[in-house]
PDB file of C-alpha atoms in Angstrom:
ATOM      1  CA  GLU A   1     -19.620  13.538 -30.367  1.00 50.00           C
ATOM      2  CA  ASP A   2     -17.138  12.162 -27.896  1.00 58.00           C
ATOM      3  CA  GLY A   3     -14.721  15.075 -28.318  1.00 61.00           C
ATOM      4  CA  SER A   4     -12.078  13.053 -30.158  1.00 67.00           C
ATOM      5  CA  ASP A   5     -10.640  14.091 -33.498  1.00 74.00           C
ATOM      6  CA  GLU A   6     -11.093  10.594 -34.917  1.00 80.00           C
ATOM      7  CA  VAL A   7     -12.931  10.609 -38.239  1.00 78.00           C
ATOM      8  CA  LYS A   8     -16.271   8.845 -38.182  1.00 82.00           C
ATOM      9  CA  LEU A   9     -18.263   7.697 -41.169  1.00 80.00           C
ATOM     10  CA  LEU A  10     -22.028   7.535 -41.447  1.00 81.00           C
ATOM     11  CA  VAL A  11     -22.715   3.921 -42.385  1.00 84.00           C
ATOM     12  CA  LYS A  12     -25.818   2.160 -43.667  1.00 84.00           C
ATOM     13  CA  MET A  13     -25.550  -1.565 -43.121  1.00 85.00           C
ATOM     14  CA  LYS A  14     -26.752  -3.948 -45.819  1.00 85.00           C
ATOM     15  CA  GLY A  15     -30.235  -5.234 -45.038  1.00 86.00           C
ATOM     16  CA  GLU A  16     -31.026  -2.411 -42.610  1.00 88.00           C
ATOM     17  CA  SER A  17     -33.069   0.714 -43.166  1.00 89.00           C
ATOM     18  CA  TYR A  18     -31.778   4.275 -43.208  1.00 89.00           C
ATOM     19  CA  ARG A  19     -33.311   4.610 -39.749  1.00 90.00           C
ATOM     20  CA  ALA A  20     -30.449   2.394 -38.552  1.00 88.00           C
ATOM     21  CA  LEU A  21     -27.620   4.610 -39.874  1.00 86.00           C
ATOM     22  CA  ARG A  22     -24.713   4.680 -37.456  1.00 86.00           C
ATOM     23  CA  TRP A  23     -21.510   6.628 -37.034  1.00 87.00           C
ATOM     24  CA  MET A  24     -18.471   4.339 -37.095  1.00 87.00           C
ATOM     25  CA  THR A  25     -14.727   4.830 -37.014  1.00 87.00           C
ATOM     26  CA  GLU A  26     -12.672   3.621 -39.963  1.00 84.00           C
ATOM     27  CA  ALA A  27     -11.414   0.763 -37.770  1.00 87.00           C
ATOM     28  CA  GLU A  28     -14.987  -0.318 -36.985  1.00 89.00           C
ATOM     29  CA  VAL A  29     -15.917  -0.213 -40.683  1.00 85.00           C
ATOM     30  CA  LEU A  30     -12.873  -2.339 -41.520  1.00 85.00           C
ATOM     31  CA  VAL A  31     -14.004  -4.996 -39.035  1.00 87.00           C
ATOM     32  CA  VAL A  32     -17.548  -5.087 -40.403  1.00 83.00           C
ATOM     33  CA  ALA A  33     -16.951  -4.594 -44.137  1.00 82.00           C
ATOM     34  CA  GLY A  34     -13.440  -5.903 -44.675  1.00 82.00           C
ATOM     35  CA  LYS A  35     -10.358  -4.214 -46.043  1.00 81.00           C
ATOM     36  CA  GLY A  36     -11.144  -4.798 -49.730  1.00 81.00           C
ATOM     37  CA  TYR A  37     -14.578  -3.206 -49.543  1.00 79.00           C
ATOM     38  CA  PHE A  38     -13.312  -0.308 -47.444  1.00 77.00           C
ATOM     39  CA  ASN A  39     -10.402   0.408 -49.807  1.00 77.00           C
ATOM     40  CA  ARG A  40     -12.740   0.395 -52.836  1.00 77.00           C
ATOM     41  CA  TRP A  41     -15.067   2.799 -51.031  1.00 73.00           C
ATOM     42  CA  ARG A  42     -12.174   5.073 -50.074  1.00 73.00           C
ATOM     43  CA  THR A  43     -10.860   5.114 -53.670  1.00 74.00           C
ATOM     44  CA  ASN A  44     -14.283   6.111 -55.004  1.00 69.00           C
ATOM     45  CA  ASN A  45     -14.767   8.817 -52.358  1.00 66.00           C
ATOM     46  CA  ILE A  46     -11.237  10.186 -51.965  1.00 60.00           C
ATOM     47  CA  ALA A  47     -12.023  13.629 -53.384  1.00 55.00           C
ATOM     48  CA  ARG A  48     -15.262  13.951 -51.486  1.00 57.00           C
ATOM     49  CA  PRO A  49     -15.221  16.034 -48.322  1.00 56.00           C
ATOM     50  CA  TYR A  50     -16.396  14.402 -45.112  1.00 58.00           C
ATOM     51  CA  GLY A  51     -19.845  15.247 -43.906  1.00 59.00           C
ATOM     52  CA  LEU A  52     -23.221  15.295 -45.556  1.00 61.00           C
ATOM     53  CA  SER A  53     -24.448  18.060 -47.797  1.00 62.00           C
ATOM     54  CA  ALA A  54     -27.822  19.600 -47.056  1.00 59.00           C
ATOM     55  CA  MET A  55     -29.244  17.665 -50.015  1.00 60.00           C
ATOM     56  CA  GLU A  56     -27.860  14.368 -48.698  1.00 64.00           C
ATOM     57  CA  ARG A  57     -29.231  15.037 -45.221  1.00 64.00           C
ATOM     58  CA  GLY A  58     -32.650  15.705 -46.731  1.00 65.00           C
ATOM     59  CA  THR A  59     -32.464  12.611 -48.923  1.00 69.00           C
ATOM     60  CA  HIS A  60     -31.533  10.403 -45.967  1.00 77.00           C
ATOM     61  CA  GLU A  61     -34.493  11.825 -44.069  1.00 84.00           C
ATOM     62  CA  LEU A  62     -36.809  10.964 -46.988  1.00 87.00           C
ATOM     63  CA  TYR A  63     -35.389   7.419 -47.099  1.00 91.00           C
ATOM     64  CA  GLN A  64     -36.457   7.030 -43.458  1.00 92.00           C
ATOM     65  CA  GLN A  65     -40.129   7.624 -44.266  1.00 95.00           C
ATOM     66  CA  VAL A  66     -42.421   4.636 -44.733  1.00 97.00           C
ATOM     67  CA  ASP A  67     -43.909   4.564 -48.229  1.00 97.00           C
ATOM     68  CA  ARG A  68     -46.040   1.477 -47.646  1.00 98.00           C
ATOM     69  CA  ILE A  69     -46.209  -1.788 -45.759  1.00 98.00           C
ATOM     70  CA  VAL A  70     -45.740  -4.766 -48.065  1.00 98.00           C
ATOM     71  CA  ALA A  71     -46.142  -7.764 -45.736  1.00 97.00           C
ATOM     72  CA  VAL A  72     -46.385  -8.827 -42.113  1.00 97.00           C
ATOM     73  CA  ARG A  73     -44.872 -11.760 -40.218  1.00 96.00           C
ATOM     74  CA  MET A  74     -44.368 -12.987 -36.711  1.00 92.00           C
ATOM     75  CA  ARG A  75     -40.700 -13.354 -35.862  1.00 82.00           C
ATOM     76  CA  THR A  76     -40.118 -17.073 -35.385  1.00 77.00           C
ATOM     77  CA  ARG A  77     -36.735 -16.934 -33.667  1.00 68.00           C
ATOM     78  CA  SER A  78     -34.574 -14.490 -31.797  1.00 62.00           C
ATOM     79  CA  PRO A  79     -31.763 -12.854 -33.777  1.00 59.00           C
ATOM     80  CA  THR A  80     -28.278 -14.294 -33.650  1.00 55.00           C
ATOM     81  CA  SER A  81     -24.904 -12.722 -34.173  1.00 45.00           C
ATOM     82  CA  ALA A  82     -24.954 -14.402 -37.604  1.00 43.00           C
ATOM     83  CA  SER A  83     -27.846 -12.167 -38.664  1.00 44.00           C
ATOM     84  CA  PRO A  84     -26.527  -8.591 -38.440  1.00 43.00           C
ATOM     85  CA  SER A  85     -29.638  -7.077 -40.004  1.00 46.00           C
ATOM     86  CA  SER A  86     -31.832  -8.316 -37.156  1.00 46.00           C
ATOM     87  CA  SER A  87     -32.552  -5.759 -34.531  1.00 51.00           C
ATOM     88  CA  PRO A  88     -31.115  -6.725 -31.179  1.00 49.00           C
ATOM     89  CA  SER A  89     -34.457  -5.837 -29.649  1.00 54.00           C
ATOM     90  CA  SER A  90     -36.270  -8.408 -31.820  1.00 57.00           C
ATOM     91  CA  VAL A  91     -37.717 -11.334 -29.958  1.00 65.00           C
ATOM     92  CA  ALA A  92     -39.423 -14.489 -31.123  1.00 71.00           C
ATOM     93  CA  GLY A  93     -43.150 -13.937 -31.539  1.00 81.00           C
ATOM     94  CA  GLU A  94     -42.870 -10.212 -32.265  1.00 90.00           C
ATOM     95  CA  ARG A  95     -44.842  -8.783 -35.184  1.00 94.00           C
ATOM     96  CA  GLN A  96     -42.699  -7.386 -38.003  1.00 96.00           C
ATOM     97  CA  TYR A  97     -43.641  -5.467 -41.122  1.00 97.00           C
ATOM     98  CA  LEU A  98     -41.870  -5.464 -44.464  1.00 98.00           C
ATOM     99  CA  VAL A  99     -41.469  -1.748 -45.150  1.00 98.00           C
ATOM    100  CA  LYS A 100     -41.024  -0.210 -48.582  1.00 97.00           C
ATOM    101  CA  TRP A 101     -39.241   3.074 -47.938  1.00 96.00           C
ATOM    102  CA  HIS A 102     -39.979   6.407 -49.605  1.00 95.00           C
ATOM    103  CA  MET A 103     -37.907   6.958 -52.786  1.00 91.00           C
ATOM    104  CA  ARG A 104     -36.347   3.464 -52.514  1.00 93.00           C
ATOM    105  CA  GLY A 105     -37.090   0.407 -54.624  1.00 94.00           C
ATOM    106  CA  TYR A 106     -38.766  -2.732 -53.358  1.00 96.00           C
ATOM    107  CA  LYS A 107     -35.364  -4.450 -53.259  1.00 94.00           C
ATOM    108  CA  ASP A 108     -34.432  -2.036 -50.447  1.00 94.00           C
ATOM    109  CA  SER A 109     -37.438  -3.003 -48.311  1.00 96.00           C
ATOM    110  CA  THR A 110     -36.594  -4.127 -44.777  1.00 96.00           C
ATOM    111  CA  TRP A 111     -38.317  -6.044 -41.995  1.00 96.00           C
ATOM    112  CA  GLU A 112     -39.006  -3.710 -39.085  1.00 95.00           C
ATOM    113  CA  ASN A 113     -40.325  -4.501 -35.630  1.00 95.00           C
ATOM    114  CA  ALA A 114     -43.841  -3.205 -35.040  1.00 96.00           C
ATOM    115  CA  THR A 115     -42.545  -1.521 -31.886  1.00 95.00           C
ATOM    116  CA  ALA A 116     -40.136   0.549 -34.004  1.00 94.00           C
ATOM    117  CA  LEU A 117     -42.878   1.925 -36.257  1.00 97.00           C
ATOM    118  CA  THR A 118     -44.280   4.523 -33.900  1.00 95.00           C
ATOM    119  CA  SER A 119     -44.782   7.773 -35.792  1.00 96.00           C
ATOM    120  CA  HIS A 120     -48.197   8.877 -36.987  1.00 97.00           C
ATOM    121  CA  LYS A 121     -47.186   8.191 -40.604  1.00 96.00           C
ATOM    122  CA  ASP A 122     -45.865   4.743 -39.674  1.00 97.00           C
ATOM    123  CA  ARG A 123     -49.104   3.839 -37.897  1.00 98.00           C
ATOM    124  CA  ARG A 124     -51.174   5.160 -40.824  1.00 97.00           C
ATOM    125  CA  ALA A 125     -49.207   2.974 -43.275  1.00 98.00           C
ATOM    126  CA  ILE A 126     -49.830  -0.058 -41.045  1.00 98.00           C
ATOM    127  CA  GLN A 127     -53.531   0.803 -40.835  1.00 97.00           C
ATOM    128  CA  ARG A 128     -53.792   1.102 -44.659  1.00 97.00           C
ATOM    129  CA  PHE A 129     -52.042  -2.276 -45.055  1.00 97.00           C
ATOM    130  CA  GLU A 130     -54.276  -3.993 -42.499  1.00 96.00           C
ATOM    131  CA  GLU A 131     -57.454  -2.513 -44.010  1.00 95.00           C
ATOM    132  CA  ALA A 132     -56.412  -3.629 -47.504  1.00 95.00           C
ATOM    133  CA  ASN A 133     -55.636  -7.149 -46.269  1.00 93.00           C
ATOM    134  CA  ALA A 134     -58.603  -7.666 -43.934  1.00 89.00           C
ATOM    135  CA  SER A 135     -60.387 -10.968 -44.553  1.00 68.00           C
TER     136      SER A 135
END
């Protein structure tokens, strides 16, 4: 918190995992999502209090857990500003894994840098994938 009274929203960007959730002001969301999208969101959530319930916090934490690794690739180019889902720390030649997240469908899988998958569970999922795909 920066001490201001400005309302911030917890935002999940399209194409990014729940590990990349970020707090944004309404003005920042307007820039990224556009006025039409933001107004539709506000209309659908007008009666909802700000903040996350304990259940939502727990669900978001579950969505951040790797269920399985689906594929691997070497990043062939550095990200550009035209590709908002690319991590700014991605560099050409870096290994990335397609991660299927816990309690999320395959359509919500995201490419994650190997350097970002550091927990014991992350490393175990990578190990299972590599063992299953060994030549």
